[in-house]
Coordinates of C-alpha atoms in Angstrom, one line a residue:
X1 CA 3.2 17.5 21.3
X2 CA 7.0 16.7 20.6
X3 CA 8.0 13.5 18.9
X4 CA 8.5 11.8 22.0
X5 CA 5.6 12.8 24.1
X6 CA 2.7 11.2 25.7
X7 CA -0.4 9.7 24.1
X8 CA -3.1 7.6 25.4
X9 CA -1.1 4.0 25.0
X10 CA 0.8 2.4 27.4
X11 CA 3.6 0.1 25.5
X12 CA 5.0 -1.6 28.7
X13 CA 1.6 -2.8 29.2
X14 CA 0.9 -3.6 25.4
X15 CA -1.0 -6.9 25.0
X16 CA 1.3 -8.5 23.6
X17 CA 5.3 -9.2 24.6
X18 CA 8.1 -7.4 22.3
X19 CA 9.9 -11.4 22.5
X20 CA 6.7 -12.7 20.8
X21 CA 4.5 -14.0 17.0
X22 CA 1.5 -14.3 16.8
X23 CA 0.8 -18.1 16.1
X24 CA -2.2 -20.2 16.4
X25 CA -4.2 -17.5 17.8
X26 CA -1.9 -16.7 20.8
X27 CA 1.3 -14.8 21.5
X28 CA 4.3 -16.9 21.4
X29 CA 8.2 -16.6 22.6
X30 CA 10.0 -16.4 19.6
X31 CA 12.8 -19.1 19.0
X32 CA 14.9 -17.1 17.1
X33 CA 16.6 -15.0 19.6
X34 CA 18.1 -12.2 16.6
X35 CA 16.2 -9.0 17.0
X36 CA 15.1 -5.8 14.7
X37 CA 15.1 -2.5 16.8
X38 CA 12.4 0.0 15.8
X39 CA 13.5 3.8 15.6
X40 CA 11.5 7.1 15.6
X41 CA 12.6 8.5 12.4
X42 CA 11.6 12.0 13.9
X43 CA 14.2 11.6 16.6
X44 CA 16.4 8.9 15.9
X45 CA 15.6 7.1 19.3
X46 CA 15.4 3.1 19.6
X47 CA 12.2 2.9 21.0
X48 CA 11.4 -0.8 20.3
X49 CA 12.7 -4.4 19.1
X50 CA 11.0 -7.5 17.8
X51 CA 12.0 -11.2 16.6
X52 CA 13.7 -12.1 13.7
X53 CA 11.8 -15.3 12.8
X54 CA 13.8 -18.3 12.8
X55 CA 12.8 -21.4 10.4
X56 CA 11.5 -22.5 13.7
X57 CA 8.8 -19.5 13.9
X58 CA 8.1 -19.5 10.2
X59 CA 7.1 -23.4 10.3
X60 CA 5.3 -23.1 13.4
X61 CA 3.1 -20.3 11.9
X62 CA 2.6 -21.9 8.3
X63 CA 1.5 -25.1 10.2
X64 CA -1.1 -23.2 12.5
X65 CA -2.5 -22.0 9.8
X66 CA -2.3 -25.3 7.8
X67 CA -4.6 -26.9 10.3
X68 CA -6.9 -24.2 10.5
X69 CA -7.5 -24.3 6.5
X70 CA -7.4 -27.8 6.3
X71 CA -9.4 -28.6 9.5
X72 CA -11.0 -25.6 11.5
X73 CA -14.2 -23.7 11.2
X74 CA -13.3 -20.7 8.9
X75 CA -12.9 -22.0 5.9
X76 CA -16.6 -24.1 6.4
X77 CA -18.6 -20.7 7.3
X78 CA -20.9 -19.4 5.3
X79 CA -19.1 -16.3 3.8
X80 CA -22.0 -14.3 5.5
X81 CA -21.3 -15.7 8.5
X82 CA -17.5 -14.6 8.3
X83 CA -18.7 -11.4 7.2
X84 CA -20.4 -10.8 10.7
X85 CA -16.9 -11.7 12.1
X86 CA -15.3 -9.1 9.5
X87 CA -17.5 -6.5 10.9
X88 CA -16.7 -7.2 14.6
X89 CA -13.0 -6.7 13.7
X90 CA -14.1 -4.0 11.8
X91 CA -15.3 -2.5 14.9
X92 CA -12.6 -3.5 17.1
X93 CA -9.9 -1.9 14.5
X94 CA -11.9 1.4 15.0
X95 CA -11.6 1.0 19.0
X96 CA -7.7 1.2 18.3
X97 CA -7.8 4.2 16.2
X98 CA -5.1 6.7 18.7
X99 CA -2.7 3.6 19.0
X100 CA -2.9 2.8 15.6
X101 CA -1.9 6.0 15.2
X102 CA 0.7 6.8 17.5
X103 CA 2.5 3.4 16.7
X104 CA 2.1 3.9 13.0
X105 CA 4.2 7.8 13.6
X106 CA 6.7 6.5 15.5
X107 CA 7.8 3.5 13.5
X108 CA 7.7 5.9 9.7
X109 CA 7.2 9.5 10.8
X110 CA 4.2 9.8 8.5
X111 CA 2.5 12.9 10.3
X112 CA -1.0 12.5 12.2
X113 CA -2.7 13.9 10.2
X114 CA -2.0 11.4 7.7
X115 CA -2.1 8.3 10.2
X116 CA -5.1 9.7 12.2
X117 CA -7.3 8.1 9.5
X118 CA -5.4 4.9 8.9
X119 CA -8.1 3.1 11.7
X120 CA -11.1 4.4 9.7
X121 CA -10.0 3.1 6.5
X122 CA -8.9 0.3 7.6
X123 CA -12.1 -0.8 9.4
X124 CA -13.9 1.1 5.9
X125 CA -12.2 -1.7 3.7
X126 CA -13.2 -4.7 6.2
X127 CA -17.1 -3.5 6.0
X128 CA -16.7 -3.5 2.1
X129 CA -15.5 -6.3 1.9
X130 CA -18.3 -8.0 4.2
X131 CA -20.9 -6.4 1.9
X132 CA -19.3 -8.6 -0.4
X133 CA -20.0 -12.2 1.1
X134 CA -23.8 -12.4 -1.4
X135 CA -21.0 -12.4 -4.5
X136 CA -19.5 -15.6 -2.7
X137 CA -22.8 -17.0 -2.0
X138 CA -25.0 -16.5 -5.5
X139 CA -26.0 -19.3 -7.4
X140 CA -24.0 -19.0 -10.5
X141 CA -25.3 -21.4 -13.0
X142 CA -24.1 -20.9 -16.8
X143 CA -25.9 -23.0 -19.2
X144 CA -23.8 -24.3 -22.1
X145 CA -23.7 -22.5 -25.6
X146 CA -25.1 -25.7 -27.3
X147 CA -28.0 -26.1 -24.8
X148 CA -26.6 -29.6 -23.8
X149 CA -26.4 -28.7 -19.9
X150 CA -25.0 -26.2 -17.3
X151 CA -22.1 -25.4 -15.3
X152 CA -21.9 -24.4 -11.8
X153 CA -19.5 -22.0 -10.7
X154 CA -17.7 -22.1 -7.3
X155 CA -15.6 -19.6 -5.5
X156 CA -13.1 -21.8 -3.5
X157 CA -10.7 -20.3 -0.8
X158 CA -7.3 -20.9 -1.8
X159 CA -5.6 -22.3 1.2
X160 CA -2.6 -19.9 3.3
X161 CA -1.5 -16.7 1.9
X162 CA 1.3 -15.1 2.5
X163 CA 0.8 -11.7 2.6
X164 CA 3.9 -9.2 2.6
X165 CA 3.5 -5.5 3.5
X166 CA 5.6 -2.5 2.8
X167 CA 6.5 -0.1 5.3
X168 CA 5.1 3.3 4.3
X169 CA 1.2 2.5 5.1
X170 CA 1.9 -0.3 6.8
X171 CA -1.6 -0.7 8.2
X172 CA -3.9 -0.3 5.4
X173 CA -1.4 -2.6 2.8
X174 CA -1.6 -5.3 4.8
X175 CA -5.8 -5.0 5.3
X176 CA -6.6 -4.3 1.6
X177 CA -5.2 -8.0 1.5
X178 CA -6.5 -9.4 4.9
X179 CA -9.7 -8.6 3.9
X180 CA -10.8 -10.4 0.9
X181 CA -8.4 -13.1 1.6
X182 CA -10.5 -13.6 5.2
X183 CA -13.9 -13.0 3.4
X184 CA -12.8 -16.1 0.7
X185 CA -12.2 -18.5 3.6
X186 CA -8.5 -18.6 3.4
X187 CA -6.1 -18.8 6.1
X188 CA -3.1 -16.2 6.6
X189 CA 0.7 -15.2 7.7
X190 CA 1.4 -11.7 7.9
X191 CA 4.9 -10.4 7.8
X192 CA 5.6 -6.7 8.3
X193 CA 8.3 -4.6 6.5
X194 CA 11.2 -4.4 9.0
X195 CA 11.0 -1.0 10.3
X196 CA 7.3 -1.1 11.1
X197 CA 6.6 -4.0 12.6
X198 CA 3.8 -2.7 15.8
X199 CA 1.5 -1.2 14.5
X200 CA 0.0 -4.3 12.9
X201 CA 0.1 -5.9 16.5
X202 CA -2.7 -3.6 16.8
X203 CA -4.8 -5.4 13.8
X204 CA -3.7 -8.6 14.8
X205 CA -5.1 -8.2 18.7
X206 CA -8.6 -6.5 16.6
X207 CA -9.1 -9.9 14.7
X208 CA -8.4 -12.3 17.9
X209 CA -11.0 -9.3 20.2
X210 CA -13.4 -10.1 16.7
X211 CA -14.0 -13.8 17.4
X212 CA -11.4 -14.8 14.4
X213 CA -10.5 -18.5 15.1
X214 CA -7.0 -19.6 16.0
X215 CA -4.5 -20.0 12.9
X216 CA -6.8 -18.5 10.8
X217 CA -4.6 -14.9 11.2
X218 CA -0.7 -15.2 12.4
X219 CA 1.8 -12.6 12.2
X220 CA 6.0 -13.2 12.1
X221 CA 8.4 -10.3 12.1
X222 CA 11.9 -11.0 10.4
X223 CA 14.1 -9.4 7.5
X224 CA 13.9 -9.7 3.8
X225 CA 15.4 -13.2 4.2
X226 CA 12.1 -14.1 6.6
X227 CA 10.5 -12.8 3.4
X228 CA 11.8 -15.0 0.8
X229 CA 11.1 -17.9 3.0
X230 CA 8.1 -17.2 3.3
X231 CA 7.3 -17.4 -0.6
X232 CA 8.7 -20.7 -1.1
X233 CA 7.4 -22.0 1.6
X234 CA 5.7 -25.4 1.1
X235 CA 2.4 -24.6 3.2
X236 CA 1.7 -21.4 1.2
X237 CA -0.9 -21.8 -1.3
X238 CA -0.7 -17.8 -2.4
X239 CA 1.3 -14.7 -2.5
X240 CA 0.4 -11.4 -2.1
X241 CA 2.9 -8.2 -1.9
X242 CA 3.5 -4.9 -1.8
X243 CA 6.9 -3.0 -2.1
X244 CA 9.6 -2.0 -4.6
X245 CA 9.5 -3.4 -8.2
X246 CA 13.2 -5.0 -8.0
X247 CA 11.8 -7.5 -4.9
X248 CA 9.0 -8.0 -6.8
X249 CA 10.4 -9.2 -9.5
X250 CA 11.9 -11.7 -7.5
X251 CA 8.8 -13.0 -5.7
X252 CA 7.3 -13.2 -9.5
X253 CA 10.7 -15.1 -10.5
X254 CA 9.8 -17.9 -7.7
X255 CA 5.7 -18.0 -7.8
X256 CA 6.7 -18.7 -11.3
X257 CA 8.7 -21.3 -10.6
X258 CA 6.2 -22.8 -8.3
X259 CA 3.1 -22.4 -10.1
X260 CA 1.8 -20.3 -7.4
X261 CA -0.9 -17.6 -8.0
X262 CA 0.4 -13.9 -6.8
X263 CA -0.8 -10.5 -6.5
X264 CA 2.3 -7.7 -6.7
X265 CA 1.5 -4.4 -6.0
X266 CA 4.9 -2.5 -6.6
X267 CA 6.6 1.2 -7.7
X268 CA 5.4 3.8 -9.8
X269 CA 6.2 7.0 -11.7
X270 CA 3.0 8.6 -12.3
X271 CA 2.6 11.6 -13.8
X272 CA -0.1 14.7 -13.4
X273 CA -1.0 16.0 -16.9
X274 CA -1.5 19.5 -16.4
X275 CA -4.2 20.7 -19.4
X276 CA -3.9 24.7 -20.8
X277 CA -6.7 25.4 -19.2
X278 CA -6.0 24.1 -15.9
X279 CA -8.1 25.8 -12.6
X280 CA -4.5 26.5 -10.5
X281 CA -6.3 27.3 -7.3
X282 CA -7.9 24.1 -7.4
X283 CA -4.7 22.5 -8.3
X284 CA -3.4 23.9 -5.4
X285 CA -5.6 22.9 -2.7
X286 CA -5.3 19.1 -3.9
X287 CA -1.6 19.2 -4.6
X288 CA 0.2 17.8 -1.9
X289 CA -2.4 15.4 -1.1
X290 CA -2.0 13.7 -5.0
X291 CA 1.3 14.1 -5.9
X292 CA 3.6 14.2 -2.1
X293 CA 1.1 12.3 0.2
X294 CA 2.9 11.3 3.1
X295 CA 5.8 12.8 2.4
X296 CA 6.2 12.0 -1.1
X297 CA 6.1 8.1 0.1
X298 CA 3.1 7.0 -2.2
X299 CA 3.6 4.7 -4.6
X300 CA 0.5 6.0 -6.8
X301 CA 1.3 9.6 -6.2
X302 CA 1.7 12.1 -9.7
X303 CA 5.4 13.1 -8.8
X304 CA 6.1 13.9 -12.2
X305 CA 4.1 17.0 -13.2
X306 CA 3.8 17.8 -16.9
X307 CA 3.0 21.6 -17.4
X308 CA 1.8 23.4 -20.7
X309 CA 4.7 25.5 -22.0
X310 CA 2.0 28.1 -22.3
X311 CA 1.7 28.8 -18.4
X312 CA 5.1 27.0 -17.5
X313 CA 5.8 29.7 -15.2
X314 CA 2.9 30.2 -13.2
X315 CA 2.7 26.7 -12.6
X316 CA 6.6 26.5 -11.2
X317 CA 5.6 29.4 -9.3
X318 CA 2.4 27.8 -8.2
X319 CA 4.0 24.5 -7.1
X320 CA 6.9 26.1 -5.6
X321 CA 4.4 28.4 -3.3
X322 CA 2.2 25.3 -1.9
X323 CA 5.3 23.1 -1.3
X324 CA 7.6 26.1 0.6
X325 CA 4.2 26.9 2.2
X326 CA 3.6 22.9 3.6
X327 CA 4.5 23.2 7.3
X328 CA 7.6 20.5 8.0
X329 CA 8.6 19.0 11.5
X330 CA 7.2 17.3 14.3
X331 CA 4.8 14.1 12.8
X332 CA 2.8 14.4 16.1
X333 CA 2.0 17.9 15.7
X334 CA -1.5 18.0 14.1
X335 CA -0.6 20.5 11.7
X336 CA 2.5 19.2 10.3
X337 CA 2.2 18.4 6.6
X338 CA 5.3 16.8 5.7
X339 CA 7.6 14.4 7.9
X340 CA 10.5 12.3 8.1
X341 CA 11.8 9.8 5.6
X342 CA 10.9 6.5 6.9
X343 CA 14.6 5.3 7.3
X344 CA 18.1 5.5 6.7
X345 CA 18.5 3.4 3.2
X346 CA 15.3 5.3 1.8
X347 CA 17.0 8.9 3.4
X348 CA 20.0 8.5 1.2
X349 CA 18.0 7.5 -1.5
X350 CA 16.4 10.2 -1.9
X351 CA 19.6 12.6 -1.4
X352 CA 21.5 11.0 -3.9
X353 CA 18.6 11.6 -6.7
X354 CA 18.8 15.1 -5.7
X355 CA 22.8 15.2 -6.3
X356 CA 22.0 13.8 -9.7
X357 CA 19.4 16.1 -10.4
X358 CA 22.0 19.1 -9.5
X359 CA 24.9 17.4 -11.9
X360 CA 22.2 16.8 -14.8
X361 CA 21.0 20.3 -14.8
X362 CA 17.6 20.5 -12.8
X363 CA 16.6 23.7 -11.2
X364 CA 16.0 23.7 -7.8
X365 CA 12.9 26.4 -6.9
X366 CA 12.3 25.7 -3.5
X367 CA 14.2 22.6 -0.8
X368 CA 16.9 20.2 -1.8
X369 CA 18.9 19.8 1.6
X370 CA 18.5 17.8 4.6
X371 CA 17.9 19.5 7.5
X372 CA 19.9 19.5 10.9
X373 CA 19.1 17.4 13.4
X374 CA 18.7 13.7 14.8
X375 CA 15.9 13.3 12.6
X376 CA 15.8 12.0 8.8
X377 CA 14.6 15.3 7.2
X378 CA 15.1 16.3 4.0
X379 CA 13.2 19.8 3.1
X380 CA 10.2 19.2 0.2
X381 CA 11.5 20.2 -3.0
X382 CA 10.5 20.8 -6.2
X383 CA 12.5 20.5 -9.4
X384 CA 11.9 22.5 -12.3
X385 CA 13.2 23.0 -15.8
X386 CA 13.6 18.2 -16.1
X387 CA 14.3 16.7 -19.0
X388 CA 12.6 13.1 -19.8
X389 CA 16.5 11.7 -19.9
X390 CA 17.4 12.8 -16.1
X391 CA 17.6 10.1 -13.6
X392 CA 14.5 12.0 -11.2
X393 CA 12.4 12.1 -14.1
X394 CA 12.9 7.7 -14.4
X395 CA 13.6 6.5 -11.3
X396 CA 11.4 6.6 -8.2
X397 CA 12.3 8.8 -5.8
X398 CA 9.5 8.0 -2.9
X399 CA 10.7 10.8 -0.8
X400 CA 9.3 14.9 -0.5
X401 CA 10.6 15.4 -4.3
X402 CA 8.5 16.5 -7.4
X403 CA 9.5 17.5 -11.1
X404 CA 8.5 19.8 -13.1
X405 CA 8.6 19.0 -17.5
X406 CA 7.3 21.1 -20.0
X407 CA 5.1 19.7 -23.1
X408 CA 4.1 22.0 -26.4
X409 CA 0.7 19.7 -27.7
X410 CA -1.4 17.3 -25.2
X411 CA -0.5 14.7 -27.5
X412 CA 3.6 15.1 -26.2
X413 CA 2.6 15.3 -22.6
X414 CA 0.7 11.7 -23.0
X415 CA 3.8 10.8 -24.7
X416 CA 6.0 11.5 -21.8
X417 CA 3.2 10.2 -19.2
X418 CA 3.7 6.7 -20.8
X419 CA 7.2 7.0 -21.8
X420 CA 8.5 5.2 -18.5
X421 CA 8.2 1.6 -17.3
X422 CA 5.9 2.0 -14.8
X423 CA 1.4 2.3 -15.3
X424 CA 0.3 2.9 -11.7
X425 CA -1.3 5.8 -10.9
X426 CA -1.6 9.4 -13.0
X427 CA -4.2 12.5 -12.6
X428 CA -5.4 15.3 -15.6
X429 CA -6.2 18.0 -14.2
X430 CA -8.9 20.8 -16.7
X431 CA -11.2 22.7 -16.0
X432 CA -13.1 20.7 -18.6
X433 CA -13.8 17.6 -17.1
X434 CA -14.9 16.0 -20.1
X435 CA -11.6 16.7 -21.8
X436 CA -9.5 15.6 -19.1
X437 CA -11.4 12.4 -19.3
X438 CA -10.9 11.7 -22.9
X439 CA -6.9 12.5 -21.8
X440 CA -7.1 10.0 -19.0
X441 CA -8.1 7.4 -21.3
X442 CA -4.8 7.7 -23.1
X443 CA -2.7 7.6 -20.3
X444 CA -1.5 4.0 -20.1
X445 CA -1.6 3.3 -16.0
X446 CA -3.9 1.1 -13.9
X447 CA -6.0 4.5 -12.4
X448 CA -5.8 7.7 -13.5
X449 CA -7.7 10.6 -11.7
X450 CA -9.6 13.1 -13.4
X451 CA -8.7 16.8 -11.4
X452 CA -7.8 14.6 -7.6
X453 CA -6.9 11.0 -6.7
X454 CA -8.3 8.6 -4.7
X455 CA -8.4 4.5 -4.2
X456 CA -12.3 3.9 -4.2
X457 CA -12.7 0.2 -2.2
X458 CA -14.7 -0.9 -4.9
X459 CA -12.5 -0.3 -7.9
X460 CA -9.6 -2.1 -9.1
X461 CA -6.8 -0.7 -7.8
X462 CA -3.7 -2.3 -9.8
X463 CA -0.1 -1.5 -12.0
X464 CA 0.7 -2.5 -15.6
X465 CA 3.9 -3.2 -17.0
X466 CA 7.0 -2.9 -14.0
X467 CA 4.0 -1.8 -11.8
X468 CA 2.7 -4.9 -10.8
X469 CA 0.5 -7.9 -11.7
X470 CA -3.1 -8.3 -10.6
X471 CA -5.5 -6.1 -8.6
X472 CA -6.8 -5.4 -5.0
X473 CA -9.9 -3.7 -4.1
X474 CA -13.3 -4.1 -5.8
X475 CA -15.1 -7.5 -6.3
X476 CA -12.1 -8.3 -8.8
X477 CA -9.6 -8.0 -5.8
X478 CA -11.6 -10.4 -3.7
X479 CA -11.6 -12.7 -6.9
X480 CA -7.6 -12.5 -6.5
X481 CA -8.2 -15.2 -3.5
X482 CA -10.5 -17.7 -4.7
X483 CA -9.9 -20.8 -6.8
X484 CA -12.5 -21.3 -9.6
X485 CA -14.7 -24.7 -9.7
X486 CA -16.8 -25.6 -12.7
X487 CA -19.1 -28.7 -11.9
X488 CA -21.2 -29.6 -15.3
X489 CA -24.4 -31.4 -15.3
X490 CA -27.3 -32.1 -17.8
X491 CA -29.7 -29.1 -17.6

């Protein structure tokens, strides 16, 4: 199927209007008359546009869902009861699953075979988070240490959150915040990153087909500025996003300034700690998938691979084999591995950390060029022969790139794993398990994998240091939306 073929969605007869938000539970003109084209980074054809919120449209949808926290039924359900509602949409996302799809490929270029599954998992975290609602509803009663009486623990909703997507999964970053912050009560704006803002039209048209209740979920499209706005909004009682460190630094720099709680989720530089005894066929066959998922635009991802001086060779060689191997091209093609670069800023990007890689020395074993044609290719390549003081090996690329360092003892490869500013993600790989363990346990990063990776729903899935603050995921995600209530009495 070419990059512009046909697929079982009609967008002229979408359910929605390309003019409109989502506001108060219907699709609305959009005031703002500004708009942000969509392009097929495959082909470079304009295949889309949507609104560029005005003030207009970002007051409009803070105040629906205003009213619907301070007034409507949501926030009064039992969370059992919104669970039910959470598995309806759960359902409904599911039903979606080849638009989903299609839309999600054509706004990034992340292949099929990658977005083919973003419908399950997204309708996988909504259940998990519904089998959460008896964690809401428990009786939690804490006496006092001196026996003099007891406290009673509540789990609040917050009020509206803001919640700010990124644009490389743009489906499932926005859900693994939707989800708890529905299942809490609270009420919600979505805005999408700029070049992918239809395929979470999709989700949104799920939750109103779900029995969700108007102003509980709205959606606004609009720029970084829309962004911004959206933060210091007054009606917004919580932030949550996820994206590059520098923007979050800013959102942290104004929830700061407001007192108002926020959950960042933002770059990384993990790296895969390669032990001496490493399995390299069973290295191989996980490869791509843990350290250049969707075309190396992961933030978790192990782009940095840390090889034993011992078999530095044959793993170059190894790496080099499964990369060159990796079939590029058309995203809609079932079997294509690697895709596009999203867009234009994150296409030069990446080709300008390759031309420092060639001035500081790295060795190019296999890629390094962009490819001819309309589209935003740039062939997967691996860098070998990196030293910890070159720009690739400290900067994230988030584009088809990995690097290649040696180490000499295990104890300089944990070194070098924590030796940059990020803690996001990071895999050992040994063919001892228990040894990679004890390995993972030095590596300094919010979740480390021991020989794969993979975000379990009910784990903690968070950064340290420049790699965010808080978690999502996991009972303690859901806690990120919930205001805590003591009430003390006499036992």
């Amino acid at each position: 199927m070419s990059a512009t073929g046909t697929w079982p969605v009609d967008f002229e007869t979408a359910p929605w209007h390309p003019a409109d938000h989502f506001i108060d539970g219907a699709w609305v003109p959009s005031v703002g008359t500004a708009r942000i084209e969509v392009t097929n980074p495959a082909t470079g054809e304009v295949w889309g546009s949507v609104p560029a919120a005005s003030d207009e449209d970002l007051d409009a949808a803070m105040a629906a869902a205003r009213r619907a926290f301070d007034a409507g039924p949501w926030p009064r359900m039992r969370p059992s009861e919104r669970a039910e509602v959470l598995r309806r949409f759960a359902d409904e996302v599911e039903s979606r699953a080849a638009a989903l799809s299609l839309t999600n490929t054509r706004e990034n270029g992340s292949p099929v075979a990658e977005t083919g599954g973003a419908a399950a998992n997204a309708a996988g975290i909504l259940r998990y988070f519904a089998g959460l609602a008896p964690h809401l509803e428990r009786e939690d009663v804490r006496p006092f240490p001196n026996g003099v009486g007891e406290s009673v623990v509540r789990r609040d909703p917050l009020g509206v959150c803001a919640l700010i997507a990124p644009w490389n999964f743009p489906i499932n970053l926005v859900v693994i915040k939707l989800a708890p912050a529905l299942l809490a009560g609270n009420c919600v704006v979505i805005k999408p990153a700029s070049p992918t803002p239809l395929s979470i039209r999709h989700i949104v048209e799920a939750a109103r087909a779900a029995g969700i209740p108007a102003g509980v979920v709205n959606l606004i499209t609009g720029s970084g500025r829309t962004g911004d706005a959206m933060v210091r909004h007054p009606a917004v009682d919580k932030v949550a996003f996820t994206g590059s460190t520098e923007v979050g630094r800013k959102i942290a720099a104004a929830c700061g300034e407001l007192l108002r709680p926020v959950t960042l989720e933002l770059g990384g530089k993990s790296a895969a700690i390669l032990l001496d005894d490493v399995d390299l066929d069973a290295f191989a066959r996980v490869f791509v998938r843990s350290c250049l998922r969707n075309t190396g635009q992961t933030c978790y991802i192990s782009t940095r691979i840390l090889a034993p001086s011992s078999r530095y060779d044959e793993i170059v060689d190894t790496i080099t084999r499964v990369v060159s191997e990796a079939p590029q091209g058309d995203p809609l093609d079932p079997g294509t591995v690697f895709g596009p670069v999203a867009h234009r800023g994150q296409y030069e990007s990446v080709l300008d950390h390759l031309a420092s890689a060639r001035a500081e020395g790295a060795r190019f074993t296999t890629g390094g060029e962009p490819l001819p044609g309309p589209g935003l290719f740039i062939a997967p390549t691996v860098l070998a022969d990196v030293t910890p003081e070159m720009r690739v090996a400290r900067e994230e690329i988030f584009g088809p790139v990995v690097t290649i360092q040696p180490y000499g003892h295990v104890d300089e490869a944990i070194e070098i794993a924590n030796s940059t500013p990020f803690g996001l993600g990071g895999i050992v790989f040994s063919a001892d398990e228990e040894r990679a363990f004890g390995v993972a346990e030095r590596v300094d990063s919010g979740s480390v994998g021991v020989n794969f990776f993979a975000s379990n729903h009910a784990a903690p899935f968070g950064g340290r240091h420049d790699s965010g603050l808080g978690v999502e995921y996991g009972v303690e995600g859901l806690e990120q939306y919930v205001a805590f209530k003591s009430i003390h009495r006499r036992a």
